[in-house]
XYZ file of C-alpha atoms in Angstrom:
435
model
C -100.166 -5.830 -34.100
C -100.189 -8.043 -37.180
C -99.364 -5.023 -39.351
C -96.403 -4.131 -37.130
C -95.078 -7.710 -37.361
C -95.313 -7.623 -41.147
C -93.413 -4.344 -41.319
C -90.756 -5.749 -38.968
C -90.307 -8.851 -41.143
C -89.921 -6.714 -44.277
C -87.375 -4.518 -42.493
C -85.333 -7.537 -41.377
C -85.394 -9.008 -44.882
C -84.188 -5.727 -46.363
C -81.450 -5.538 -43.750
C -80.313 -9.095 -44.514
C -80.254 -8.373 -48.247
C -78.217 -5.242 -47.624
C -75.707 -7.114 -45.482
C -75.435 -9.870 -48.075
C -74.828 -7.274 -50.759
C -72.071 -5.725 -48.697
C -70.451 -9.094 -48.109
C -70.610 -10.156 -51.748
C -69.044 -6.970 -53.097
C -65.265 -6.835 -52.910
C -63.330 -3.726 -51.970
C -59.900 -2.918 -53.367
C -58.337 -4.091 -50.095
C -60.298 -7.354 -50.320
C -59.019 -7.993 -53.841
C -55.422 -7.334 -52.819
C -55.737 -9.703 -49.843
C -57.278 -12.363 -52.083
C -54.496 -11.979 -54.655
C -51.826 -12.297 -51.973
C -53.523 -15.467 -50.741
C -54.179 -17.120 -54.113
C -51.828 -15.708 -56.752
C -49.591 -18.585 -58.012
C -46.795 -16.278 -59.170
C -46.495 -14.838 -55.677
C -46.487 -18.349 -54.220
C -43.542 -19.143 -56.488
C -41.763 -16.199 -54.902
C -42.502 -17.599 -51.442
C -40.971 -20.918 -52.475
C -37.896 -19.077 -53.699
C -37.515 -17.437 -50.286
C -37.858 -20.841 -48.596
C -35.280 -22.291 -50.966
C -32.779 -19.535 -50.132
C -33.342 -20.138 -46.414
C -32.646 -23.867 -46.824
C -29.438 -23.129 -48.731
C -28.347 -20.837 -45.898
C -29.074 -23.451 -43.230
C -27.195 -26.108 -45.187
C -24.203 -23.784 -45.512
C -24.059 -23.577 -41.705
C -24.517 -27.348 -41.383
C -21.424 -27.815 -43.567
C -19.304 -26.927 -40.518
C -20.351 -30.216 -38.900
C -18.416 -33.461 -39.362
C -19.420 -36.280 -41.672
C -20.130 -39.606 -39.938
C -20.885 -42.691 -42.000
C -21.396 -46.319 -41.104
C -21.041 -49.260 -43.462
C -22.076 -52.911 -43.224
C -21.362 -55.513 -45.894
C -21.736 -59.291 -46.176
C -20.278 -61.569 -48.856
C -20.958 -65.150 -49.910
C -18.115 -66.860 -51.789
C -17.686 -70.275 -53.371
C -14.510 -71.852 -54.690
C -11.022 -70.471 -54.217
C -11.058 -67.127 -52.356
C -9.322 -65.229 -49.546
C -10.671 -65.363 -46.038
C -10.758 -61.654 -44.929
C -10.058 -62.567 -41.312
C -6.886 -64.627 -41.972
C -5.847 -63.400 -45.430
C -5.379 -67.083 -46.331
C -6.639 -68.831 -49.444
C -9.544 -71.154 -48.942
C -11.131 -73.505 -51.454
C -14.683 -73.868 -50.179
C -17.851 -71.867 -49.735
C -17.640 -69.176 -47.113
C -19.582 -66.198 -45.751
C -17.896 -63.112 -44.353
C -18.784 -59.555 -43.405
C -17.361 -56.175 -42.529
C -18.561 -53.251 -40.412
C -16.985 -49.797 -40.323
C -17.580 -46.319 -38.939
C -15.823 -43.314 -40.520
C -15.584 -39.700 -39.415
C -14.259 -36.686 -41.317
C -14.038 -33.115 -40.081
C -12.886 -30.070 -42.089
C -10.279 -27.990 -40.271
C -9.244 -25.446 -42.894
C -10.275 -24.979 -46.519
C -9.374 -21.390 -47.272
C -12.414 -20.159 -45.277
C -14.658 -21.578 -48.018
C -17.331 -22.624 -45.517
C -17.337 -19.174 -43.912
C -17.646 -17.386 -47.257
C -20.369 -19.809 -48.354
C -22.373 -19.060 -45.194
C -22.062 -15.326 -45.756
C -22.946 -15.664 -49.429
C -26.074 -17.689 -48.664
C -27.055 -15.262 -45.907
C -26.819 -12.315 -48.306
C -28.794 -14.269 -50.916
C -31.518 -14.970 -48.347
C -31.801 -11.290 -47.383
C -31.891 -10.289 -51.050
C -34.574 -12.878 -51.723
C -36.777 -11.538 -48.939
C -36.579 -8.013 -50.346
C -37.224 -9.255 -53.882
C -40.298 -11.091 -52.627
C -41.474 -7.892 -50.959
C -40.986 -6.183 -54.312
C -43.073 -8.903 -55.993
C -45.757 -8.297 -53.381
C -45.848 -4.563 -54.104
C -45.923 -5.161 -57.856
C -48.832 -7.563 -57.406
C -50.679 -4.915 -55.384
C -50.113 -2.385 -58.165
C -51.305 -4.865 -60.797
C -54.455 -5.602 -58.795
C -55.092 -1.864 -58.359
C -54.721 -1.316 -62.098
C -57.026 -4.235 -62.945
C -59.554 -3.103 -60.310
C -59.599 0.443 -61.669
C -60.037 -0.861 -65.220
C -63.142 -2.773 -64.109
C -64.563 0.322 -62.408
C -63.753 2.426 -65.473
C -65.501 -0.056 -67.761
C -68.522 -0.188 -65.427
C -68.884 3.586 -65.393
C -68.352 3.729 -69.142
C -71.139 1.165 -69.565
C -73.495 3.297 -67.465
C -72.480 6.353 -69.458
C -73.087 4.533 -72.759
C -76.467 3.276 -71.577
C -77.393 6.837 -70.623
C -76.336 8.109 -74.040
C -78.380 5.377 -75.683
C -81.452 6.285 -73.612
C -81.313 9.920 -74.765
C -80.936 8.876 -78.406
C -83.743 6.328 -78.092
C -86.121 8.930 -76.676
C -85.401 11.281 -79.555
C -85.725 8.425 -82.043
C -89.142 7.418 -80.652
C -90.275 11.044 -80.880
C -88.941 11.273 -84.434
C -90.704 8.048 -85.473
C -94.057 9.530 -84.507
C -93.263 12.746 -86.341
C -91.964 10.787 -89.338
C -95.235 8.858 -89.635
C -97.120 12.160 -89.504
C -94.758 13.777 -91.985
C -93.668 16.461 -89.533
C -89.905 15.847 -89.673
C -87.247 15.933 -92.302
C -86.654 12.276 -93.382
C -82.913 12.927 -93.330
C -83.073 13.871 -89.665
C -85.115 10.774 -88.871
C -82.694 8.372 -90.574
C -79.750 10.239 -89.116
C -81.128 9.504 -85.640
C -81.681 5.833 -86.558
C -78.052 5.582 -87.691
C -76.890 7.249 -84.486
C -78.904 4.763 -82.423
C -77.350 1.794 -84.277
C -73.873 3.239 -83.788
C -74.447 3.666 -80.057
C -75.706 0.076 -79.833
C -72.355 -1.034 -81.257
C -70.527 1.150 -78.753
C -72.608 -0.447 -75.988
C -71.526 -3.935 -77.057
C -67.891 -2.858 -77.269
C -68.115 -1.402 -73.764
C -69.575 -4.673 -72.463
C -66.662 -6.511 -74.061
C -64.189 -4.122 -72.422
C -65.846 -4.733 -69.063
C -65.684 -8.494 -69.535
C -61.990 -8.307 -70.483
C -61.241 -6.196 -67.420
C -63.050 -8.630 -65.119
C -61.197 -11.582 -66.672
C -57.841 -9.861 -66.053
C -58.723 -9.098 -62.424
C -59.991 -12.642 -61.821
C -56.726 -14.050 -63.199
C -54.721 -12.042 -60.659
C -57.000 -13.358 -57.889
C -56.725 -16.896 -59.300
C -60.481 -17.372 -59.488
C -62.872 -18.041 -62.353
C -64.253 -14.838 -63.968
C -67.819 -15.905 -63.228
C -66.901 -16.228 -59.532
C -65.759 -12.607 -59.328
C -68.461 -10.680 -57.421
C -69.269 -7.004 -57.722
C -66.700 -4.359 -56.818
C -67.101 -1.458 -54.463
C -66.566 2.011 -55.817
C -63.545 4.019 -54.733
C -63.072 7.720 -54.194
C -61.753 9.156 -57.452
C -60.727 12.431 -55.816
C -58.462 11.545 -52.883
C -55.742 13.889 -51.746
C -52.384 13.331 -53.395
C -49.067 14.313 -51.887
C -47.346 17.019 -53.913
C -43.655 16.323 -54.453
C -40.948 16.942 -56.994
C -39.411 14.312 -59.229
C -36.176 14.506 -57.232
C -38.009 13.925 -53.944
C -39.913 10.931 -55.302
C -36.709 9.486 -56.807
C -34.864 9.744 -53.483
C -37.805 8.139 -51.682
C -37.885 5.305 -54.199
C -34.198 4.529 -53.587
C -34.940 4.238 -49.888
C -38.291 2.435 -50.098
C -38.247 0.226 -53.189
C -37.424 -3.336 -52.020
C -36.019 -4.382 -55.401
C -33.411 -1.628 -55.285
C -32.414 -2.404 -51.697
C -32.150 -6.076 -52.683
C -29.429 -5.145 -55.189
C -27.102 -4.174 -52.324
C -27.450 -7.669 -50.886
C -26.954 -9.241 -54.316
C -23.702 -7.327 -54.676
C -22.581 -8.545 -51.237
C -23.531 -12.059 -52.298
C -21.347 -11.768 -55.399
C -18.451 -10.364 -53.340
C -18.583 -13.430 -51.108
C -18.797 -15.677 -54.161
C -15.468 -14.208 -55.366
C -13.882 -15.010 -51.989
C -15.417 -18.475 -52.104
C -13.889 -19.136 -55.511
C -10.471 -17.880 -54.309
C -10.609 -20.324 -51.395
C -9.637 -23.102 -53.830
C -6.203 -21.488 -54.167
C -5.441 -22.471 -50.557
C -4.497 -25.914 -49.191
C -7.195 -27.773 -47.296
C -6.705 -29.662 -44.047
C -9.141 -32.167 -42.601
C -9.250 -34.645 -39.742
C -10.368 -38.199 -40.355
C -10.928 -41.149 -38.124
C -12.541 -44.517 -38.233
C -12.949 -47.979 -36.857
C -13.749 -51.266 -38.543
C -13.910 -55.015 -37.979
C -14.680 -58.097 -39.999
C -15.739 -61.674 -39.486
C -15.822 -65.001 -41.321
C -17.874 -68.123 -40.861
C -14.631 -70.095 -40.481
C -13.114 -67.735 -37.922
C -15.103 -68.645 -34.830
C -17.734 -66.772 -32.891
C -18.801 -63.335 -34.018
C -18.050 -61.680 -30.668
C -14.473 -62.982 -30.535
C -13.839 -61.980 -34.153
C -15.334 -58.549 -33.498
C -12.801 -57.929 -30.699
C -9.807 -59.556 -32.365
C -10.279 -57.912 -35.776
C -11.195 -54.427 -34.523
C -9.272 -51.607 -36.206
C -9.089 -47.981 -35.045
C -7.339 -45.086 -36.728
C -7.085 -41.296 -36.892
C -5.315 -39.071 -39.371
C -4.787 -35.635 -40.872
C -5.299 -35.068 -44.563
C -3.598 -32.154 -46.309
C -4.453 -31.343 -49.905
C -2.304 -28.798 -51.742
C -3.607 -27.463 -55.073
C -0.848 -27.394 -57.669
C -2.481 -27.400 -61.082
C -6.074 -28.055 -62.132
C -6.182 -26.823 -65.723
C -6.798 -23.217 -64.573
C -10.248 -24.171 -63.331
C -9.894 -22.173 -60.108
C -8.679 -19.076 -61.933
C -11.586 -19.346 -64.362
C -14.082 -19.700 -61.520
C -12.622 -16.641 -59.794
C -12.872 -14.562 -62.962
C -16.433 -15.725 -63.577
C -17.346 -14.698 -60.035
C -15.757 -11.281 -60.640
C -17.798 -10.936 -63.842
C -20.966 -11.760 -61.905
C -20.028 -9.111 -59.342
C -19.538 -6.499 -62.052
C -22.847 -7.530 -63.600
C -24.662 -7.125 -60.262
C -23.203 -3.634 -59.848
C -24.382 -2.702 -63.338
C -27.825 -4.153 -62.613
C -28.108 -1.824 -59.639
C -27.047 1.138 -61.765
C -29.577 0.186 -64.463
C -32.364 -0.108 -61.889
C -31.369 3.233 -60.386
C -31.556 4.867 -63.790
C -34.962 3.272 -64.443
C -36.269 4.563 -61.126
C -35.043 8.051 -61.949
C -36.925 8.104 -65.250
C -40.064 6.345 -63.965
C -40.431 8.587 -60.907
C -39.990 11.697 -63.057
C -42.635 10.374 -65.440
C -44.973 9.525 -62.554
C -44.774 13.022 -61.063
C -45.335 14.648 -64.457
C -48.260 12.351 -65.356
C -49.976 13.063 -62.034
C -49.689 16.822 -62.531
C -50.759 16.825 -66.181
C -53.700 14.514 -65.460
C -54.882 16.920 -62.758
C -54.804 19.791 -65.267
C -56.671 17.684 -67.829
C -59.364 16.929 -65.271
C -59.925 20.597 -64.545
C -60.211 21.365 -68.265
C -62.598 18.445 -68.865
C -64.884 19.481 -66.001
C -65.154 22.993 -67.387
C -65.655 21.551 -70.850
C -68.460 19.317 -69.551
C -70.307 22.321 -68.105
C -70.079 24.210 -71.395
C -71.098 21.259 -73.563
C -73.987 20.433 -71.209
C -75.430 23.898 -71.718
C -74.770 23.741 -75.471
C -76.582 20.394 -75.684
C -79.525 21.728 -73.692
C -79.898 24.647 -76.083
C -79.492 22.365 -79.116
C -82.146 19.991 -77.780
C -84.631 22.829 -77.266
C -84.100 24.105 -80.823
C -84.228 20.592 -82.328
C -87.459 19.649 -80.557
C -88.978 22.996 -81.558
C -88.133 22.287 -85.184
C -85.725 25.217 -85.443
C -82.654 23.023 -85.986
C -81.642 19.781 -87.670
C -80.200 16.418 -86.643
C -76.660 17.376 -87.612
C -76.492 20.211 -85.103
C -78.306 18.165 -82.455
C -76.105 15.079 -82.820
C -72.952 17.185 -83.019
C -73.781 18.780 -79.669
C -74.775 15.417 -78.209
C -71.625 13.636 -79.408
C -69.435 16.410 -78.011
C -71.085 16.096 -74.600
C -70.965 12.285 -74.683
C -67.286 12.355 -75.644
C -66.274 14.742 -72.883
C -68.245 12.738 -70.295
C -66.464 9.558 -71.387
C -63.079 11.287 -71.321
C -63.859 12.621 -67.856
C -64.627 9.145 -66.531
C -61.429 7.741 -68.010
C -59.308 10.657 -66.827
C -60.672 10.519 -63.252
C -59.645 6.889 -62.915
C -56.380 7.591 -64.720
C -55.617 10.268 -62.149
C -56.406 7.812 -59.348
C -54.052 5.250 -60.913
C -51.299 7.857 -61.198
C -51.802 8.697 -57.547
C -51.333 5.030 -56.608
C -48.217 4.829 -58.798
C -46.707 7.800 -56.980
C -47.546 6.150 -53.653
C -45.911 2.954 -54.922
C -42.593 4.674 -55.593
C -42.831 6.676 -52.368
C -43.338 3.510 -50.319
C -46.732 4.679 -49.045
C -48.943 2.180 -50.874
C -50.860 1.271 -47.739
C -53.382 -1.301 -48.989
């Protein structure tokens, strides 16, 4: 019974350790979620969306009237005018005034309407641009994540290479002491071992740099970045032509769709600038009263001195140093610039999608060639090792075969992750980056 309890405790401990390991390691989806939550650049984009929404709300509030109240109190000494009697007095006095004023725009060339529409278009464009920032952040996290995985696998590969060289070096040291090996072969192996130690340190540096870059996107300290879960380097990729991917990108890329709203925003800004050519009509009204210490009770003065008024104000633009015309032309220039920006982005998407489709296809072909190459070099290295250990070969032939195999294994690791990155890039342009 005691033995069973001990086994059960060990099993539970192992299970807990396994669960903890799973929790501590981050998946690609976890990293993307963490970046979306913490990335300061993305938070700046959120603030920009909030700012555009506030501008839009204020544009609608501009249809409301202005209502202002004013209270003032004066202390005078010497010769002055009593505000309640308009008579000169030659003694100290205290007086005050209260007023309430209302103004309401009636017509201003539809400036308020065009401003509302302009701000609404800007808000919609901002939302799409933020969505584009979000997708770009996802792609950046994917790239940084894959670089870490690539560096990790390269480190394992380098350590494996070093182990093989070390085993041969230890064997050669024994033979060298016994005088059973060519000294040139022995020192050649020692030099190879030192070179691979340097490669190992460089690979560790590459891994550290990759982890630092990923941690920066997640807005955490590099030492706080836990382990990363491996990803499938051979997922299925959708086969499509450059034309198909380009057409999908025009429909799915938020930044391109945002350009349509930016153009509409600029069109409304032209109409807003032209509104200053028209007369403006507004309604105003107000009431006021005043009092003086010499005028009697406050309540009687408030009633006797009460003033009420209402009026219409018409302003007709005649000449303002061509400022309105200049503003209209500047708005038209901004509109033309927005249209060109959309054309530039469209052209960039055409070239980038074509490049993405080509890179995915060529990387797939490279992978097939490298896998076949790895099989051939593996067999060549096996044969070279047998001959070298039997004393029928030399270090040059052995290390040449080894370096060829090591190189193709490293290239295969890099190319597998490169293919995965190209697959994600194609998904990005196709709007199917579901992470």
